[in-house]
Amino acid sequence: MDSSSTNGRSKATLSTETLSALAEGIPLLLSRWTALQMAIQNEWGGRDSRQKSTQLASDLLSWFAHSKVPHHVDDLENMLDEAMVLSFNTEVEDGSIEEVAEQLMIMHEECLQGHYESIENLRKCNEGTESVSLSRQVINDDKDESPEDEASNMAVDEMKPKTEEMAMGESRPKEPTGPQEGWSIVPTRRNRGRRC
């Protein structure tokens, strides 16, 4: 590993082990970034939001691996902010861009030193979350109808008898024969006060 110090940041060529660790760690870290995950799930970047997220991870890896200038957290923050605005139409103002950039820089520095604890921690944290999100998606996909569809079907069902009755020549819907236990019949506004 060739490394030289410039402006307090080290510039180094990455070993294949370090590259593979970063290739695993960057997507793991991005999968825990709430703003990005909301943008992906809600397709704020369009139908290809998931591919844009994968491309962002690839661009970050490339930036760490092939950048000829020293790495600065400000540059990384700008890169993340630009990706969120241009790819996902999302302005992130919750401070998470700075947090993710800092975590990426820490991960990169650890990998340069041959330490992979942060990636191992991310791997352990993500083991259970992926299956939970996938099971939620499967459960939601199993539903044939949404509540809105059910409500619209009920409205159609309620209207069918009324239109059938009117087609038979009746001008008003029939009133219920009697109140059920605990219920009382309230006359319509038209009929109030006109009864003699």
PDB file of C-alpha atoms in Angstrom:
ATOM      1  CA  MET A   1       0.000   0.000   0.000  1.00  0.00           C
ATOM      2  CA  ASP A   2       1.512   3.268  -1.151  1.00  0.00           C
ATOM      3  CA  SER A   3       0.571   6.209   0.991  1.00  0.00           C
ATOM      4  CA  SER A   4       1.601   9.811   1.227  1.00  0.00           C
ATOM      5  CA  SER A   5       0.273  12.575   3.410  1.00  0.00           C
ATOM      6  CA  THR A   6      -1.237  15.711   1.893  1.00  0.00           C
ATOM      7  CA  ASN A   7      -3.065  18.369   3.928  1.00  0.00           C
ATOM      8  CA  GLY A   8      -3.495  16.016   6.848  1.00  0.00           C
ATOM      9  CA  ARG A   9      -5.332  13.361   4.824  1.00  0.00           C
ATOM     10  CA  SER A  10      -3.656  10.257   3.516  1.00  0.00           C
ATOM     11  CA  LYS A  11      -3.786   9.395  -0.134  1.00  0.00           C
ATOM     12  CA  ALA A  12      -3.349   5.689  -0.665  1.00  0.00           C
ATOM     13  CA  THR A  13      -3.847   2.986  -3.234  1.00  0.00           C
ATOM     14  CA  LEU A  14      -6.218   0.373  -1.926  1.00  0.00           C
ATOM     15  CA  SER A  15      -5.470  -3.329  -1.740  1.00  0.00           C
ATOM     16  CA  THR A  16      -7.954  -5.826  -3.179  1.00  0.00           C
ATOM     17  CA  GLU A  17      -8.964  -6.812   0.362  1.00  0.00           C
ATOM     18  CA  THR A  18      -9.654  -3.187   1.255  1.00  0.00           C
ATOM     19  CA  LEU A  19     -11.599  -2.648  -1.983  1.00  0.00           C
ATOM     20  CA  SER A  20     -13.778  -5.703  -1.389  1.00  0.00           C
ATOM     21  CA  ALA A  21     -14.410  -4.617   2.211  1.00  0.00           C
ATOM     22  CA  LEU A  22     -15.427  -1.128   1.071  1.00  0.00           C
ATOM     23  CA  ALA A  23     -17.563  -2.630  -1.717  1.00  0.00           C
ATOM     24  CA  GLU A  24     -19.479  -4.473   0.989  1.00  0.00           C
ATOM     25  CA  GLY A  25     -19.458  -1.718   3.614  1.00  0.00           C
ATOM     26  CA  ILE A  26     -20.665   1.214   1.505  1.00  0.00           C
ATOM     27  CA  PRO A  27     -24.003  -0.389   0.483  1.00  0.00           C
ATOM     28  CA  LEU A  28     -24.474  -1.613   4.065  1.00  0.00           C
ATOM     29  CA  LEU A  29     -24.047   1.912   5.372  1.00  0.00           C
ATOM     30  CA  LEU A  30     -26.324   3.374   2.693  1.00  0.00           C
ATOM     31  CA  SER A  31     -28.988   0.784   3.556  1.00  0.00           C
ATOM     32  CA  ARG A  32     -29.163   2.302   7.042  1.00  0.00           C
ATOM     33  CA  TRP A  33     -29.514   5.887   5.788  1.00  0.00           C
ATOM     34  CA  THR A  34     -33.174   6.709   6.394  1.00  0.00           C
ATOM     35  CA  ALA A  35     -33.434   9.587   3.903  1.00  0.00           C
ATOM     36  CA  LEU A  36     -32.053   7.457   1.081  1.00  0.00           C
ATOM     37  CA  GLN A  37     -34.204   4.456   1.975  1.00  0.00           C
ATOM     38  CA  MET A  38     -37.349   6.603   2.019  1.00  0.00           C
ATOM     39  CA  ALA A  39     -36.410   7.991  -1.398  1.00  0.00           C
ATOM     40  CA  ILE A  40     -35.947   4.452  -2.738  1.00  0.00           C
ATOM     41  CA  GLN A  41     -39.123   2.989  -1.238  1.00  0.00           C
ATOM     42  CA  ASN A  42     -41.285   5.906  -2.350  1.00  0.00           C
ATOM     43  CA  GLU A  43     -39.549   6.053  -5.745  1.00  0.00           C
ATOM     44  CA  TRP A  44     -38.770   9.757  -5.424  1.00  0.00           C
ATOM     45  CA  GLY A  45     -36.117   9.236  -8.057  1.00  0.00           C
ATOM     46  CA  GLY A  46     -38.494   7.415 -10.374  1.00  0.00           C
ATOM     47  CA  ARG A  47     -38.997   3.735 -11.020  1.00  0.00           C
ATOM     48  CA  ASP A  48     -35.263   3.120 -11.155  1.00  0.00           C
ATOM     49  CA  SER A  49     -34.599   4.502  -7.652  1.00  0.00           C
ATOM     50  CA  ARG A  50     -33.065   1.222  -6.478  1.00  0.00           C
ATOM     51  CA  GLN A  51     -30.638   1.217  -9.424  1.00  0.00           C
ATOM     52  CA  LYS A  52     -29.739   4.833  -8.649  1.00  0.00           C
ATOM     53  CA  SER A  53     -28.898   3.786  -5.091  1.00  0.00           C
ATOM     54  CA  THR A  54     -26.677   1.007  -6.409  1.00  0.00           C
ATOM     55  CA  GLN A  55     -25.011   3.507  -8.733  1.00  0.00           C
ATOM     56  CA  LEU A  56     -24.418   5.875  -5.801  1.00  0.00           C
ATOM     57  CA  ALA A  57     -22.674   3.079  -3.888  1.00  0.00           C
ATOM     58  CA  SER A  58     -20.568   2.312  -6.970  1.00  0.00           C
ATOM     59  CA  ASP A  59     -19.678   5.994  -7.410  1.00  0.00           C
ATOM     60  CA  LEU A  60     -18.629   6.251  -3.763  1.00  0.00           C
ATOM     61  CA  LEU A  61     -16.417   3.177  -4.064  1.00  0.00           C
ATOM     62  CA  SER A  62     -14.872   4.613  -7.205  1.00  0.00           C
ATOM     63  CA  TRP A  63     -14.274   7.944  -5.468  1.00  0.00           C
ATOM     64  CA  PHE A  64     -12.427   6.224  -2.633  1.00  0.00           C
ATOM     65  CA  ALA A  65     -10.513   3.860  -4.924  1.00  0.00           C
ATOM     66  CA  HIS A  66      -9.556   6.062  -7.869  1.00  0.00           C
ATOM     67  CA  SER A  67      -9.458   9.614  -6.618  1.00  0.00           C
ATOM     68  CA  LYS A  68      -6.082  11.179  -7.274  1.00  0.00           C
ATOM     69  CA  VAL A  69      -6.661  13.979  -4.785  1.00  0.00           C
ATOM     70  CA  PRO A  70      -6.792  13.563  -1.005  1.00  0.00           C
ATOM     71  CA  HIS A  71     -10.186  12.650   0.403  1.00  0.00           C
ATOM     72  CA  HIS A  72     -11.991  15.382   2.333  1.00  0.00           C
ATOM     73  CA  VAL A  73     -15.259  14.955   4.160  1.00  0.00           C
ATOM     74  CA  ASP A  74     -16.595  18.194   2.606  1.00  0.00           C
ATOM     75  CA  ASP A  75     -16.154  16.753  -0.892  1.00  0.00           C
ATOM     76  CA  LEU A  76     -17.959  13.593   0.152  1.00  0.00           C
ATOM     77  CA  GLU A  77     -20.814  15.622   1.677  1.00  0.00           C
ATOM     78  CA  ASN A  78     -21.167  17.554  -1.584  1.00  0.00           C
ATOM     79  CA  MET A  79     -21.191  14.316  -3.562  1.00  0.00           C
ATOM     80  CA  LEU A  80     -23.932  12.813  -1.361  1.00  0.00           C
ATOM     81  CA  ASP A  81     -25.991  16.003  -1.419  1.00  0.00           C
ATOM     82  CA  GLU A  82     -25.737  16.279  -5.194  1.00  0.00           C
ATOM     83  CA  ALA A  83     -26.735  12.626  -5.623  1.00  0.00           C
ATOM     84  CA  MET A  84     -29.805  13.065  -3.401  1.00  0.00           C
ATOM     85  CA  VAL A  85     -30.926  16.213  -5.235  1.00  0.00           C
ATOM     86  CA  LEU A  86     -30.224  15.096  -8.807  1.00  0.00           C
ATOM     87  CA  SER A  87     -31.031  11.391  -8.563  1.00  0.00           C
ATOM     88  CA  PHE A  88     -33.778  11.322  -5.939  1.00  0.00           C
ATOM     89  CA  ASN A  89     -35.227  14.862  -6.080  1.00  0.00           C
ATOM     90  CA  THR A  90     -34.639  15.099  -2.334  1.00  0.00           C
ATOM     91  CA  GLU A  91     -33.262  17.973  -0.281  1.00  0.00           C
ATOM     92  CA  VAL A  92     -31.837  16.449   2.894  1.00  0.00           C
ATOM     93  CA  GLU A  93     -31.725  18.984   5.716  1.00  0.00           C
ATOM     94  CA  ASP A  94     -31.692  16.710   8.749  1.00  0.00           C
ATOM     95  CA  GLY A  95     -27.904  16.567   9.105  1.00  0.00           C
ATOM     96  CA  SER A  96     -27.761  12.974   7.925  1.00  0.00           C
ATOM     97  CA  ILE A  97     -25.588  13.771   4.897  1.00  0.00           C
ATOM     98  CA  GLU A  98     -22.813  14.981   7.191  1.00  0.00           C
ATOM     99  CA  GLU A  99     -23.277  11.951   9.434  1.00  0.00           C
ATOM    100  CA  VAL A 100     -23.159   9.449   6.547  1.00  0.00           C
ATOM    101  CA  ALA A 101     -20.126  11.218   5.029  1.00  0.00           C
ATOM    102  CA  GLU A 102     -18.294  11.059   8.350  1.00  0.00           C
ATOM    103  CA  GLN A 103     -19.110   7.373   8.779  1.00  0.00           C
ATOM    104  CA  LEU A 104     -17.897   6.647   5.246  1.00  0.00           C
ATOM    105  CA  MET A 105     -14.629   8.488   5.928  1.00  0.00           C
ATOM    106  CA  ILE A 106     -14.129   6.549   9.188  1.00  0.00           C
ATOM    107  CA  MET A 107     -14.834   3.279   7.376  1.00  0.00           C
ATOM    108  CA  HIS A 108     -12.330   4.197   4.664  1.00  0.00           C
ATOM    109  CA  GLU A 109      -9.608   5.129   7.179  1.00  0.00           C
ATOM    110  CA  GLU A 110     -10.190   1.900   9.145  1.00  0.00           C
ATOM    111  CA  CYS A 111      -9.954  -0.154   5.955  1.00  0.00           C
ATOM    112  CA  LEU A 112      -6.672   1.538   5.044  1.00  0.00           C
ATOM    113  CA  GLN A 113      -5.312   0.395   8.414  1.00  0.00           C
ATOM    114  CA  GLY A 114      -6.606  -3.146   7.890  1.00  0.00           C
ATOM    115  CA  HIS A 115      -9.384  -2.824  10.475  1.00  0.00           C
ATOM    116  CA  TYR A 116     -12.865  -3.903   9.385  1.00  0.00           C
ATOM    117  CA  GLU A 117     -14.823  -3.631  12.647  1.00  0.00           C
ATOM    118  CA  SER A 118     -17.240  -0.970  11.390  1.00  0.00           C
ATOM    119  CA  ILE A 119     -18.144  -3.123   8.390  1.00  0.00           C
ATOM    120  CA  GLU A 120     -18.548  -6.173  10.608  1.00  0.00           C
ATOM    121  CA  ASN A 121     -20.848  -4.170  12.912  1.00  0.00           C
ATOM    122  CA  LEU A 122     -22.922  -3.026   9.933  1.00  0.00           C
ATOM    123  CA  ARG A 123     -23.134  -6.609   8.694  1.00  0.00           C
ATOM    124  CA  LYS A 124     -24.423  -7.779  12.083  1.00  0.00           C
ATOM    125  CA  CYS A 125     -26.931  -4.914  12.317  1.00  0.00           C
ATOM    126  CA  ASN A 126     -28.291  -5.543   8.821  1.00  0.00           C
ATOM    127  CA  GLU A 127     -28.769  -9.302   9.188  1.00  0.00           C
ATOM    128  CA  GLY A 128     -32.252  -8.999  10.714  1.00  0.00           C
ATOM    129  CA  THR A 129     -33.458  -5.804   9.063  1.00  0.00           C
ATOM    130  CA  GLU A 130     -33.388  -7.086   5.486  1.00  0.00           C
ATOM    131  CA  SER A 131     -35.672 -10.016   6.254  1.00  0.00           C
ATOM    132  CA  VAL A 132     -38.102  -7.756   8.118  1.00  0.00           C
ATOM    133  CA  SER A 133     -38.404  -5.300   5.235  1.00  0.00           C
ATOM    134  CA  LEU A 134     -38.800  -8.128   2.724  1.00  0.00           C
ATOM    135  CA  SER A 135     -41.497  -9.805   4.823  1.00  0.00           C
ATOM    136  CA  ARG A 136     -43.408  -6.521   5.069  1.00  0.00           C
ATOM    137  CA  GLN A 137     -43.255  -6.167   1.310  1.00  0.00           C
ATOM    138  CA  VAL A 138     -44.500  -9.723   0.746  1.00  0.00           C
ATOM    139  CA  ILE A 139     -47.345  -9.238   3.205  1.00  0.00           C
ATOM    140  CA  ASN A 140     -48.370  -6.026   1.443  1.00  0.00           C
ATOM    141  CA  ASP A 141     -48.091  -7.687  -1.986  1.00  0.00           C
ATOM    142  CA  ASP A 142     -50.360 -10.555  -0.892  1.00  0.00           C
ATOM    143  CA  LYS A 143     -53.343  -8.278  -0.423  1.00  0.00           C
ATOM    144  CA  ASP A 144     -55.605  -8.403  -3.456  1.00  0.00           C
ATOM    145  CA  GLU A 145     -57.351  -5.152  -2.701  1.00  0.00           C
ATOM    146  CA  SER A 146     -56.386  -2.019  -0.890  1.00  0.00           C
ATOM    147  CA  PRO A 147     -58.740  -0.396   1.641  1.00  0.00           C
ATOM    148  CA  GLU A 148     -59.568   2.224  -0.989  1.00  0.00           C
ATOM    149  CA  ASP A 149     -60.683  -0.509  -3.409  1.00  0.00           C
ATOM    150  CA  GLU A 150     -62.804  -2.103  -0.712  1.00  0.00           C
ATOM    151  CA  ALA A 151     -64.422   1.234   0.108  1.00  0.00           C
ATOM    152  CA  SER A 152     -65.188   1.933  -3.527  1.00  0.00           C
ATOM    153  CA  ASN A 153     -66.637  -1.577  -3.921  1.00  0.00           C
ATOM    154  CA  MET A 154     -68.864  -1.008  -0.909  1.00  0.00           C
ATOM    155  CA  ALA A 155     -70.094   2.244  -2.379  1.00  0.00           C
ATOM    156  CA  VAL A 156     -70.960   0.486  -5.623  1.00  0.00           C
ATOM    157  CA  ASP A 157     -72.709  -2.330  -3.740  1.00  0.00           C
ATOM    158  CA  GLU A 158     -74.782   0.177  -1.798  1.00  0.00           C
ATOM    159  CA  MET A 159     -75.800   2.019  -4.940  1.00  0.00           C
ATOM    160  CA  LYS A 160     -76.904  -1.083  -6.882  1.00  0.00           C
ATOM    161  CA  PRO A 161     -80.109  -1.738  -4.910  1.00  0.00           C
ATOM    162  CA  LYS A 162     -81.133   1.920  -5.123  1.00  0.00           C
ATOM    163  CA  THR A 163     -80.735   2.053  -8.888  1.00  0.00           C
ATOM    164  CA  GLU A 164     -82.567  -1.270  -9.288  1.00  0.00           C
ATOM    165  CA  GLU A 165     -85.480  -0.015  -7.168  1.00  0.00           C
ATOM    166  CA  MET A 166     -85.707   3.184  -9.176  1.00  0.00           C
ATOM    167  CA  ALA A 167     -85.664   1.177 -12.383  1.00  0.00           C
ATOM    168  CA  MET A 168     -88.763  -0.723 -11.144  1.00  0.00           C
ATOM    169  CA  GLY A 169     -90.672   2.524 -10.786  1.00  0.00           C
ATOM    170  CA  GLU A 170     -90.219   3.321  -7.126  1.00  0.00           C
ATOM    171  CA  SER A 171     -89.279   6.917  -6.466  1.00  0.00           C
ATOM    172  CA  ARG A 172     -87.758   6.511  -2.992  1.00  0.00           C
ATOM    173  CA  PRO A 173     -85.697   3.798  -1.349  1.00  0.00           C
ATOM    174  CA  LYS A 174     -87.549   1.654   1.153  1.00  0.00           C
ATOM    175  CA  GLU A 175     -87.173   2.565   4.802  1.00  0.00           C
ATOM    176  CA  PRO A 176     -86.041  -0.169   7.183  1.00  0.00           C
ATOM    177  CA  THR A 177     -88.870  -2.208   8.690  1.00  0.00           C
ATOM    178  CA  GLY A 178     -87.847  -1.604  12.268  1.00  0.00           C
ATOM    179  CA  PRO A 179     -84.950  -0.551  14.402  1.00  0.00           C
ATOM    180  CA  GLN A 180     -82.501  -3.125  15.588  1.00  0.00           C
ATOM    181  CA  GLU A 181     -81.746  -3.376  19.253  1.00  0.00           C
ATOM    182  CA  GLY A 182     -80.017  -0.216  20.472  1.00  0.00           C
ATOM    183  CA  TRP A 183     -80.806   1.759  17.313  1.00  0.00           C
ATOM    184  CA  SER A 184     -83.558   4.205  16.448  1.00  0.00           C
ATOM    185  CA  ILE A 185     -84.905   5.397  13.109  1.00  0.00           C
ATOM    186  CA  VAL A 186     -84.301   9.044  12.317  1.00  0.00           C
ATOM    187  CA  PRO A 187     -86.550  10.506   9.602  1.00  0.00           C
ATOM    188  CA  THR A 188     -84.967  12.242   6.626  1.00  0.00           C
ATOM    189  CA  ARG A 189     -84.841  16.007   6.541  1.00  0.00           C
ATOM    190  CA  ARG A 190     -87.449  16.151   3.808  1.00  0.00           C
ATOM    191  CA  ASN A 191     -90.040  14.379   5.893  1.00  0.00           C
ATOM    192  CA  ARG A 192     -89.505  16.271   9.149  1.00  0.00           C
ATOM    193  CA  GLY A 193     -92.351  18.626   9.955  1.00  0.00           C
ATOM    194  CA  ARG A 194     -94.427  17.707   6.889  1.00  0.00           C
ATOM    195  CA  ARG A 195     -96.211  14.794   8.471  1.00  0.00           C
ATOM    196  CA  CYS A 196     -99.791  15.589   9.358  1.00  0.00           C
TER     197      CYS A 196
END
